[in-house]
């Protein structure tokens, strides 16, 4: 039996919290306590590292002799003190920085030009590179503390750090030595505890595929640095589900994770000891069904083993918000030109989705199977598809191919499956969850088809439950029907707004019939997308009073 976390998750997260945060306040809220942030969500630098290489070269921000786009190597080199602290971390997400770790991704602790294909032993030091971060010198703890404090001074919850699954000096042929690995992890995790680092993202490395190494990492963390949240991953081997290629290069793609996939077994094992399990890499724009499929599997596997781990859904922030999962946002206003082409997901124009998802955490923190969870999925599925032109993406095997990705059409945690009615042949991917504290979230999530692109499908969604005080609706809807909870006043606001004056009384627009409340989609969609300079991607908080 794999070792479980040695402390209660609520207590663990209480220790990790760095600040309190307030939400949109109605007159009814003024006497309510300000909510603490319980969810280790973050914004990650990797996408903007990848998408701004040419800009950084042009502006002379990269500290090596980099001459042009070199793919992942270029992204790794596009990270240093000036780029991070005077640029991205200073500019992005000011409204919710206090709720998000700034996750400093691959490159921060290696020299410029480091390439795992040539010298993987350079990775895993967990020491901020002195050339990249010249202001943070001295002992490793001092460097880490300096980076963390610099990010906190900019308003972030703190520093999150990308970690290679190995120690510096380990090579591809280095046999796993548990005693040596334990001592190395004690040393590095001790630094993190002393420097007050809050989050570690353990990714690839010499032992990236070793569940034994990951278990040891968490075991040492629990003993040495219990306040550090550690994220693990179970790598899929490809950024798509159910994909394979014949010897002649012909693609076979079912779009679903096979029932006998070894990935399920590894994920189940990691869920027994992880703080967070990430669904792993996706490929834009064909991400939502891919993410939803992996997420529902991980949630149900976690329930099988009574896991304390939270599931991280990567950049699909509305999926995470509507299912009580954490997210690792990657989008930013500078993410519009990935790999030389258009981002057909238009994520860079939907940054307020991150703000809305983060603000919902004030009312509904992410929760694990151990907090109480039962996940239901529908038999019917939705399927998205996309054509990837040659040279347009980092994963070369998919160039010139047209894969599909599928997921259950309806997913629910601690709720019955919603009923969904649409007028046409397409339907949204609908997710819903009831938080252990009673807050309910519903997501009506968009679809993707080649060559149409991303599109919303407003549906009439019925949920056979009476909401408590707080309900959130993510995405465009035709209407939302719930049981009548007897509320005398019903207020709604855009979750992206936190200015204390954002509520609108929609009581008169709500239809009461047959013991139910019908919330009109026209009002919810309008109120939930009132922020300027962003594509309409509504998310509305509804408060029931009296």
Coordinates of C-alpha atoms in Angstrom, one line a residue:
X1 CA 0.0 0.0 0.0
X2 CA 1.4 3.4 -1.0
X3 CA 1.9 5.8 1.8
X4 CA -0.8 8.4 2.3
X5 CA -0.4 12.1 3.2
X6 CA 0.3 12.4 7.0
X7 CA -1.8 15.4 7.6
X8 CA -5.4 16.5 7.0
X9 CA -5.7 18.3 3.6
X10 CA -7.7 21.2 5.1
X11 CA -5.0 21.7 7.7
X12 CA -2.3 21.4 5.0
X13 CA -3.8 24.0 2.8
X14 CA -4.5 26.3 5.8
X15 CA -0.7 26.3 6.4
X16 CA 0.0 27.2 2.8
X17 CA -2.3 30.2 2.5
X18 CA -0.6 33.5 2.1
X19 CA -3.4 36.0 1.9
X20 CA -7.1 36.6 2.3
X21 CA -9.2 37.8 -0.7
X22 CA -12.6 39.4 -1.0
X23 CA -15.1 38.8 -3.8
X24 CA -17.9 40.9 -5.4
X25 CA -19.8 42.3 -2.5
X26 CA -23.5 42.9 -2.4
X27 CA -25.2 44.7 0.5
X28 CA -26.0 41.2 1.7
X29 CA -22.3 40.3 1.8
X30 CA -21.1 43.1 4.0
X31 CA -21.3 41.1 7.1
X32 CA -19.8 38.0 5.6
X33 CA -16.2 37.1 6.5
X34 CA -13.6 37.6 3.7
X35 CA -12.8 34.2 2.2
X36 CA -9.4 32.7 2.3
X37 CA -8.0 31.0 -0.8
X38 CA -8.0 27.2 -0.4
X39 CA -7.0 26.2 -3.9
X40 CA -3.4 26.0 -5.2
X41 CA -4.1 27.5 -8.6
X42 CA -1.4 29.1 -10.7
X43 CA -0.5 31.0 -13.8
X44 CA 2.4 29.3 -15.6
X45 CA 5.1 31.0 -17.7
X46 CA 5.6 28.2 -20.3
X47 CA 3.2 29.3 -23.0
X48 CA 4.4 32.9 -23.0
X49 CA 8.0 31.6 -22.9
X50 CA 7.2 29.7 -26.1
X51 CA 5.2 32.5 -27.8
X52 CA 7.3 35.5 -27.2
X53 CA 10.8 34.3 -28.2
X54 CA 11.0 36.5 -31.3
X55 CA 9.9 39.5 -29.3
X56 CA 12.5 38.9 -26.6
X57 CA 15.2 38.5 -29.2
X58 CA 14.2 41.7 -30.9
X59 CA 14.2 43.6 -27.6
X60 CA 17.5 42.2 -26.5
X61 CA 16.0 40.6 -23.4
X62 CA 17.6 37.2 -23.7
X63 CA 21.0 36.8 -22.2
X64 CA 22.7 34.5 -24.7
X65 CA 23.6 34.6 -28.4
X66 CA 20.2 33.2 -29.4
X67 CA 19.5 34.0 -33.1
X68 CA 16.0 32.8 -33.8
X69 CA 13.2 30.4 -33.1
X70 CA 14.6 27.1 -31.9
X71 CA 11.4 25.6 -30.6
X72 CA 11.5 24.3 -27.0
X73 CA 15.2 25.3 -26.6
X74 CA 14.2 28.9 -27.4
X75 CA 11.4 28.8 -25.0
X76 CA 13.6 27.5 -22.2
X77 CA 16.1 30.4 -22.9
X78 CA 13.3 33.0 -22.9
X79 CA 13.2 33.2 -19.1
X80 CA 15.2 35.5 -16.8
X81 CA 14.8 38.1 -14.1
X82 CA 14.2 41.0 -16.4
X83 CA 11.7 39.1 -18.6
X84 CA 9.8 37.7 -15.6
X85 CA 9.8 40.4 -13.0
X86 CA 9.9 43.5 -15.2
X87 CA 7.5 42.0 -17.7
X88 CA 5.0 39.1 -17.3
X89 CA 4.7 39.0 -13.5
X90 CA 4.4 42.7 -13.4
X91 CA 1.7 42.9 -16.0
X92 CA -0.5 39.9 -15.9
X93 CA -3.7 39.3 -13.8
X94 CA -3.4 42.1 -11.2
X95 CA -7.0 41.5 -10.0
X96 CA -6.3 37.9 -8.8
X97 CA -2.6 37.6 -8.3
X98 CA -3.1 37.2 -4.6
X99 CA -4.9 34.0 -5.4
X100 CA -2.5 32.6 -7.9
X101 CA 1.1 31.2 -7.7
X102 CA 3.3 32.5 -10.4
X103 CA 4.7 29.2 -11.7
X104 CA 8.2 29.7 -13.1
X105 CA 8.5 27.0 -15.6
X106 CA 11.4 25.1 -17.3
X107 CA 14.6 27.1 -17.6
X108 CA 14.9 29.0 -14.4
X109 CA 17.5 26.7 -12.7
X110 CA 19.7 25.8 -15.7
X111 CA 22.2 27.7 -17.7
X112 CA 21.3 29.3 -21.1
X113 CA 21.5 26.7 -23.8
X114 CA 20.8 23.8 -21.6
X115 CA 19.3 20.9 -23.6
X116 CA 18.2 17.6 -22.0
X117 CA 18.8 15.8 -25.2
X118 CA 22.5 16.6 -24.9
X119 CA 23.1 17.1 -21.2
X120 CA 20.1 16.1 -19.0
X121 CA 22.4 16.1 -16.0
X122 CA 22.2 19.9 -15.9
X123 CA 18.6 19.7 -14.8
X124 CA 17.2 19.3 -11.3
X125 CA 19.4 21.6 -9.2
X126 CA 16.6 23.7 -7.8
X127 CA 19.0 26.6 -7.6
X128 CA 18.1 29.8 -9.4
X129 CA 20.7 30.3 -12.2
X130 CA 22.9 33.2 -11.3
X131 CA 23.2 34.5 -14.9
X132 CA 19.4 34.5 -15.4
X133 CA 18.6 35.9 -12.0
X134 CA 21.6 38.0 -11.0
X135 CA 19.8 39.8 -8.2
X136 CA 19.4 36.6 -6.3
X137 CA 22.8 35.4 -5.2
X138 CA 24.3 33.5 -2.3
X139 CA 23.2 30.2 -0.9
X140 CA 20.4 28.3 -2.6
X141 CA 17.9 29.2 0.1
X142 CA 18.7 32.8 -0.2
X143 CA 18.2 32.7 -4.0
X144 CA 14.9 30.9 -3.6
X145 CA 13.6 33.3 -0.9
X146 CA 14.6 36.3 -3.1
X147 CA 12.6 35.0 -6.0
X148 CA 9.6 34.2 -3.9
X149 CA 9.6 37.6 -2.2
X150 CA 10.0 39.4 -5.5
X151 CA 6.9 37.7 -6.8
X152 CA 5.0 38.4 -3.6
X153 CA 6.0 42.0 -3.7
X154 CA 4.3 42.1 -7.1
X155 CA 1.1 40.8 -5.6
X156 CA 1.3 37.1 -6.4
X157 CA 0.5 34.5 -3.8
X158 CA 4.1 33.4 -4.1
X159 CA 6.5 31.5 -6.3
X160 CA 5.7 28.1 -7.8
X161 CA 8.6 26.3 -9.4
X162 CA 9.0 23.8 -12.2
X163 CA 11.1 20.8 -11.0
X164 CA 12.8 18.1 -13.1
X165 CA 12.1 14.6 -11.7
X166 CA 15.8 14.0 -10.9
X167 CA 18.7 15.5 -9.2
X168 CA 21.4 17.6 -10.9
X169 CA 24.1 15.2 -12.1
X170 CA 21.7 12.3 -12.9
X171 CA 22.1 10.9 -16.4
X172 CA 19.8 8.8 -18.5
X173 CA 21.8 5.7 -17.5
X174 CA 22.0 6.6 -13.8
X175 CA 20.4 3.7 -11.8
X176 CA 17.8 4.7 -9.2
X177 CA 19.4 4.8 -5.8
X178 CA 16.7 5.4 -3.2
X179 CA 19.1 6.3 -0.4
X180 CA 20.9 8.9 -2.5
X181 CA 17.6 10.3 -3.9
X182 CA 16.2 10.6 -0.4
X183 CA 19.1 12.6 0.8
X184 CA 19.1 14.9 -2.3
X185 CA 15.3 15.5 -1.9
X186 CA 15.7 16.2 1.8
X187 CA 18.3 18.9 0.9
X188 CA 16.3 20.5 -1.8
X189 CA 12.9 20.3 -0.1
X190 CA 14.5 21.7 3.0
X191 CA 15.5 24.8 1.0
X192 CA 12.0 25.2 -0.2
X193 CA 10.6 25.0 3.3
X194 CA 13.0 27.6 4.6
X195 CA 12.5 29.9 1.6
X196 CA 8.7 29.6 2.0
X197 CA 8.1 28.2 -1.5
X198 CA 4.5 27.2 -1.8
X199 CA 4.2 25.0 -4.9
X200 CA 6.4 22.6 -6.9
X201 CA 5.4 21.2 -10.3
X202 CA 7.3 17.9 -10.8
X203 CA 7.5 17.3 -14.5
X204 CA 9.7 15.2 -16.8
X205 CA 13.3 14.1 -15.9
X206 CA 15.4 11.0 -15.7
X207 CA 12.8 9.5 -13.3
X208 CA 9.8 11.3 -14.7
X209 CA 8.0 8.0 -15.5
X210 CA 8.9 6.4 -12.2
X211 CA 6.0 6.2 -9.7
X212 CA 8.6 5.0 -7.1
X213 CA 10.6 8.3 -7.4
X214 CA 7.4 10.4 -7.3
X215 CA 6.2 8.5 -4.2
X216 CA 9.6 9.1 -2.5
X217 CA 9.4 12.8 -3.5
X218 CA 6.0 13.2 -1.7
X219 CA 7.1 11.1 1.3
X220 CA 10.2 13.3 1.9
X221 CA 8.1 16.5 1.2
X222 CA 5.6 15.4 3.9
X223 CA 8.4 15.0 6.4
X224 CA 10.6 18.0 5.5
X225 CA 8.3 20.6 3.8
X226 CA 4.7 19.9 4.6
X227 CA 3.6 23.4 3.6
X228 CA 4.8 22.9 0.0
X229 CA 2.1 21.6 -2.4
X230 CA 3.6 19.1 -4.8
X231 CA 2.1 18.5 -8.2
X232 CA 2.8 15.2 -10.0
X233 CA 1.8 14.1 -13.5
X234 CA 1.1 10.8 -15.2
X235 CA 2.4 11.3 -18.7
X236 CA 0.2 10.2 -21.6
X237 CA 3.0 9.8 -24.1
X238 CA 1.1 12.1 -26.5
X239 CA -0.9 15.3 -26.2
X240 CA -4.0 13.5 -27.4
X241 CA -6.1 10.6 -26.1
X242 CA -6.5 7.3 -27.9
X243 CA -4.0 8.1 -30.7
X244 CA -1.6 5.7 -32.4
X245 CA 0.3 5.5 -35.7
X246 CA 0.9 2.5 -38.0
X247 CA 4.4 1.9 -39.3
X248 CA 3.5 3.8 -42.5
X249 CA 2.4 6.8 -40.5
X250 CA -1.3 6.3 -40.8
X251 CA -3.1 7.8 -37.7
X252 CA -5.7 5.9 -35.7
X253 CA -7.5 8.1 -33.2
X254 CA -10.5 7.1 -31.1
X255 CA -10.4 10.2 -29.0
X256 CA -10.9 8.4 -25.8
X257 CA -8.6 6.9 -23.1
X258 CA -8.6 3.1 -23.5
X259 CA -10.1 1.2 -20.6
X260 CA -6.9 -0.9 -20.3
X261 CA -4.5 2.0 -20.7
X262 CA -1.4 1.7 -18.4
X263 CA -1.8 5.4 -17.8
X264 CA -4.9 4.7 -15.7
X265 CA -2.8 2.4 -13.4
X266 CA 0.0 5.0 -13.0
X267 CA -2.6 7.8 -12.3
X268 CA -4.3 5.6 -9.7
X269 CA -1.1 5.0 -7.9
X270 CA 0.0 8.6 -7.9
X271 CA -3.4 9.7 -6.6
X272 CA -2.6 7.8 -3.4
X273 CA 0.2 10.1 -2.4
X274 CA 0.1 13.3 -4.5
X275 CA -1.2 16.7 -3.3
X276 CA -2.1 17.6 -6.9
X277 CA -2.2 15.4 -10.1
X278 CA -2.0 17.3 -13.4
X279 CA -3.8 15.9 -16.4
X280 CA -0.7 16.6 -18.5
X281 CA 0.1 18.2 -21.8
X282 CA -2.7 19.3 -24.2
X283 CA -2.4 20.7 -27.7
X284 CA -4.3 23.9 -28.6
X285 CA -6.9 24.3 -29.9
X286 CA -8.1 20.7 -29.5
X287 CA -8.0 20.8 -25.7
X288 CA -11.4 20.8 -24.0
X289 CA -12.7 17.3 -24.7
X290 CA -9.2 16.0 -24.2
X291 CA -9.0 17.7 -20.8
X292 CA -12.5 16.7 -19.7
X293 CA -11.9 13.0 -20.6
X294 CA -8.7 12.8 -18.5
X295 CA -10.3 14.8 -15.7
X296 CA -13.4 12.6 -15.3
X297 CA -11.1 9.5 -15.3
X298 CA -8.8 11.0 -12.6
X299 CA -11.8 12.1 -10.5
X300 CA -13.3 8.6 -10.5
X301 CA -9.9 6.9 -9.9
X302 CA -9.4 9.2 -6.9
X303 CA -12.7 8.2 -5.5
X304 CA -11.7 4.5 -5.8
X305 CA -8.7 5.1 -3.6
X306 CA -10.2 7.9 -1.4
X307 CA -7.5 10.2 -2.6
X308 CA -6.6 13.5 -1.0
X309 CA -5.2 14.8 -4.3
X310 CA -6.7 17.6 -6.2
X311 CA -6.9 17.3 -10.0
X312 CA -5.3 20.1 -12.1
X313 CA -6.9 20.7 -15.5
X314 CA -4.1 22.8 -17.0
X315 CA -5.5 25.9 -18.8
X316 CA -9.1 24.8 -19.1
X317 CA -10.1 27.1 -16.3
X318 CA -13.9 26.9 -16.7
X319 CA -13.7 23.1 -16.6
X320 CA -11.8 23.3 -13.4
X321 CA -14.1 25.9 -11.8
X322 CA -17.3 23.9 -12.7
X323 CA -15.9 20.6 -11.5
X324 CA -14.1 21.7 -8.3
X325 CA -10.6 21.1 -9.7
X326 CA -7.5 23.3 -9.7
X327 CA -6.1 24.9 -12.8
X328 CA -2.7 25.9 -14.2
X329 CA -3.5 28.9 -16.5
X330 CA -1.1 29.5 -19.3
X331 CA -2.9 32.1 -21.4
X332 CA -1.9 35.7 -21.4
X333 CA -2.3 38.8 -23.7
X334 CA 1.0 37.8 -25.3
X335 CA 0.0 34.3 -26.3
X336 CA -1.6 35.1 -29.6
X337 CA 1.0 33.7 -32.0
X338 CA 2.0 30.2 -30.9
X339 CA 4.5 28.4 -33.3
X340 CA 4.1 31.1 -35.9
X341 CA 0.4 30.7 -36.5
X342 CA -3.0 31.8 -35.1
X343 CA -4.2 30.5 -31.8
X344 CA -7.6 29.2 -32.9
X345 CA -8.7 28.8 -29.3
X346 CA -8.4 32.6 -29.0
X347 CA -7.3 32.0 -25.4
X348 CA -5.3 35.2 -25.4
X349 CA -8.6 37.1 -25.9
X350 CA -10.2 35.2 -23.0
X351 CA -7.9 36.1 -20.1
X352 CA -10.9 37.2 -18.0
X353 CA -11.9 33.6 -17.8
X354 CA -8.9 33.1 -15.5
X355 CA -10.1 36.0 -13.4
X356 CA -13.6 34.6 -13.2
X357 CA -12.4 31.1 -12.3
X358 CA -10.1 32.5 -9.6
X359 CA -12.7 34.7 -8.1
X360 CA -15.1 31.7 -7.8
X361 CA -12.5 30.2 -5.5
X362 CA -13.6 32.7 -2.9
X363 CA -16.8 30.8 -2.6
X364 CA -16.0 27.3 -3.8
X365 CA -12.4 26.0 -3.3
X366 CA -11.2 23.0 -5.2
X367 CA -11.9 19.7 -3.4
X368 CA -10.7 16.1 -3.5
X369 CA -12.3 12.7 -3.2
X370 CA -11.3 12.7 0.5
X371 CA -13.4 15.9 1.0
X372 CA -16.4 14.0 -0.3
X373 CA -17.0 13.3 -4.0
X374 CA -19.0 11.1 -6.3
X375 CA -18.5 11.7 -10.0
X376 CA -21.2 10.7 -12.6
X377 CA -20.7 10.7 -16.3
X378 CA -23.2 10.3 -19.2
X379 CA -23.1 7.5 -21.7
X380 CA -23.4 9.9 -24.6
X381 CA -20.3 11.8 -25.7
X382 CA -19.4 14.9 -27.5
X383 CA -16.6 14.9 -30.0
X384 CA -14.4 17.8 -31.2
X385 CA -12.0 17.7 -34.2
X386 CA -9.3 19.8 -35.7
X387 CA -6.9 19.8 -38.6
X388 CA -3.2 20.6 -37.8
X389 CA -1.2 21.9 -40.7
X390 CA 2.3 20.8 -41.2
X391 CA 4.8 22.8 -39.2
X392 CA 2.1 24.5 -37.1
X393 CA 2.6 22.6 -33.8
X394 CA 5.4 21.4 -31.6
X395 CA 4.3 17.7 -31.7
X396 CA 5.5 16.8 -35.2
X397 CA 3.6 13.5 -35.7
X398 CA 0.3 15.3 -35.8
X399 CA 1.3 17.7 -38.6
X400 CA -1.0 17.2 -41.6
X401 CA -3.4 15.1 -39.5
X402 CA -7.1 15.6 -38.5
X403 CA -7.6 14.0 -35.0
X404 CA -10.7 13.9 -32.9
X405 CA -11.1 14.1 -29.1
X406 CA -14.2 13.0 -27.2
X407 CA -15.5 13.2 -23.6
X408 CA -18.8 12.4 -21.8
X409 CA -21.3 15.0 -22.7
X410 CA -22.3 15.5 -19.1
X411 CA -20.1 15.2 -16.0
X412 CA -21.3 15.9 -12.4
X413 CA -19.7 15.7 -9.0
X414 CA -21.9 15.4 -5.9
X415 CA -25.0 16.1 -8.1
X416 CA -27.3 14.3 -10.4
X417 CA -26.4 14.6 -14.1
X418 CA -28.0 17.8 -15.5
X419 CA -30.7 17.5 -18.2
X420 CA -29.6 19.4 -21.4
X421 CA -32.0 20.5 -24.1
X422 CA -30.8 22.1 -27.4
X423 CA -32.5 23.1 -30.6
X424 CA -29.9 21.8 -33.0
X425 CA -27.6 18.8 -33.5
X426 CA -24.7 20.2 -31.5
X427 CA -24.7 20.4 -27.7
X428 CA -22.3 21.9 -25.2
X429 CA -20.1 19.9 -22.8
X430 CA -21.9 20.3 -19.5
X431 CA -20.3 20.0 -16.1
X432 CA -21.7 20.6 -12.7
X433 CA -20.5 20.2 -9.1
X434 CA -21.6 20.8 -5.5
X435 CA -18.8 21.9 -3.3
X436 CA -18.6 20.4 0.2
X437 CA -19.6 23.8 1.5
X438 CA -22.8 23.7 -0.6
X439 CA -21.9 26.1 -3.4
X440 CA -22.9 24.8 -6.9
X441 CA -21.2 25.5 -10.2
X442 CA -22.5 24.7 -13.7
X443 CA -20.4 24.9 -16.8
X444 CA -21.8 25.0 -20.4
X445 CA -18.5 24.7 -22.2
X446 CA -17.8 25.4 -25.9
X447 CA -17.1 23.1 -28.8
X448 CA -14.5 23.0 -31.6
X449 CA -14.9 21.9 -35.2
X450 CA -12.7 22.3 -38.2
X451 CA -12.9 24.7 -40.0
X452 CA -15.6 26.5 -38.0
X453 CA -13.5 27.0 -34.9
X454 CA -14.6 27.5 -31.3
X455 CA -18.3 28.1 -30.8
X456 CA -20.9 28.2 -27.9
X457 CA -24.1 26.2 -27.9
X458 CA -26.6 27.9 -25.6
X459 CA -28.7 25.1 -24.0
X460 CA -31.5 24.9 -21.5
X461 CA -29.9 23.2 -18.5
X462 CA -32.0 21.6 -15.7
X463 CA -30.5 20.5 -12.4
X464 CA -32.7 18.6 -10.0
X465 CA -31.5 20.3 -6.8
X466 CA -32.2 23.4 -4.8
X467 CA -29.2 25.7 -4.6
X468 CA -28.0 27.2 -1.4
X469 CA -26.7 30.7 -1.3
X470 CA -24.1 30.6 -4.1
X471 CA -24.5 29.4 -7.7
X472 CA -22.1 30.0 -10.6
X473 CA -22.8 29.5 -14.3
X474 CA -19.8 29.3 -16.6
X475 CA -20.4 29.7 -20.3
X476 CA -23.4 30.8 -22.5
X477 CA -26.7 29.2 -21.6
X478 CA -30.3 29.4 -22.9
X479 CA -31.6 29.0 -19.4
X480 CA -30.8 27.3 -16.0
X481 CA -33.6 25.5 -14.2
X482 CA -33.2 24.5 -10.5
X483 CA -35.5 23.7 -7.7
X484 CA -37.1 26.7 -5.9
X485 CA -35.1 27.4 -2.7
X486 CA -37.5 30.0 -1.4
X487 CA -35.2 32.9 -2.0
X488 CA -37.0 36.3 -2.0
X489 CA -34.2 38.1 -3.8
X490 CA -31.9 36.8 -6.5
X491 CA -28.8 38.8 -7.4
X492 CA -26.3 38.2 -10.2
X493 CA -22.8 39.6 -11.1
X494 CA -20.0 39.1 -13.5
X495 CA -17.4 37.0 -11.7
X496 CA -14.6 39.0 -13.3
X497 CA -15.7 42.1 -11.3
X498 CA -14.6 42.6 -7.7
X499 CA -15.4 46.3 -7.2
X500 CA -18.1 45.8 -4.6
X501 CA -20.9 47.3 -6.7
X502 CA -21.4 44.6 -9.4
X503 CA -24.6 42.9 -8.4
X504 CA -27.8 43.3 -10.4
X505 CA -31.2 42.3 -9.0
X506 CA -32.7 39.7 -11.4
X507 CA -35.5 38.6 -9.2
X508 CA -38.2 39.9 -11.5
X509 CA -36.7 38.1 -14.5
X510 CA -36.7 34.7 -12.9
X511 CA -39.7 32.5 -13.6
X512 CA -41.2 30.5 -10.8
X513 CA -43.1 27.4 -12.0
X514 CA -43.8 23.9 -10.7
X515 CA -41.6 24.3 -7.7
X516 CA -38.7 25.4 -9.9
X517 CA -36.7 28.6 -10.6
X518 CA -35.9 29.3 -14.3
X519 CA -33.0 31.7 -14.6
X520 CA -33.0 33.4 -18.1
X521 CA -29.9 32.9 -20.2
X522 CA -30.2 36.3 -21.8
X523 CA -29.7 38.0 -18.4
X524 CA -27.0 35.6 -17.2
X525 CA -25.0 35.9 -20.4
X526 CA -25.2 39.7 -20.4
X527 CA -24.3 40.1 -16.8
X528 CA -21.6 37.5 -16.9
X529 CA -19.7 39.2 -19.7
X530 CA -19.5 42.9 -18.8
X531 CA -15.8 43.2 -18.7
X532 CA -14.3 45.1 -21.7
X533 CA -11.4 44.1 -24.0
X534 CA -12.2 40.4 -24.0
X535 CA -14.2 37.9 -26.0
X536 CA -17.6 37.2 -24.5
X537 CA -17.0 34.2 -22.3
X538 CA -19.6 34.8 -19.5
X539 CA -19.4 33.5 -16.0
X540 CA -22.0 34.7 -13.6
X541 CA -22.3 34.3 -9.8
X542 CA -25.9 34.1 -8.6
X543 CA -26.7 34.9 -4.9
X544 CA -30.0 33.7 -3.4
X545 CA -31.1 35.8 -0.4
X546 CA -33.9 35.7 2.1

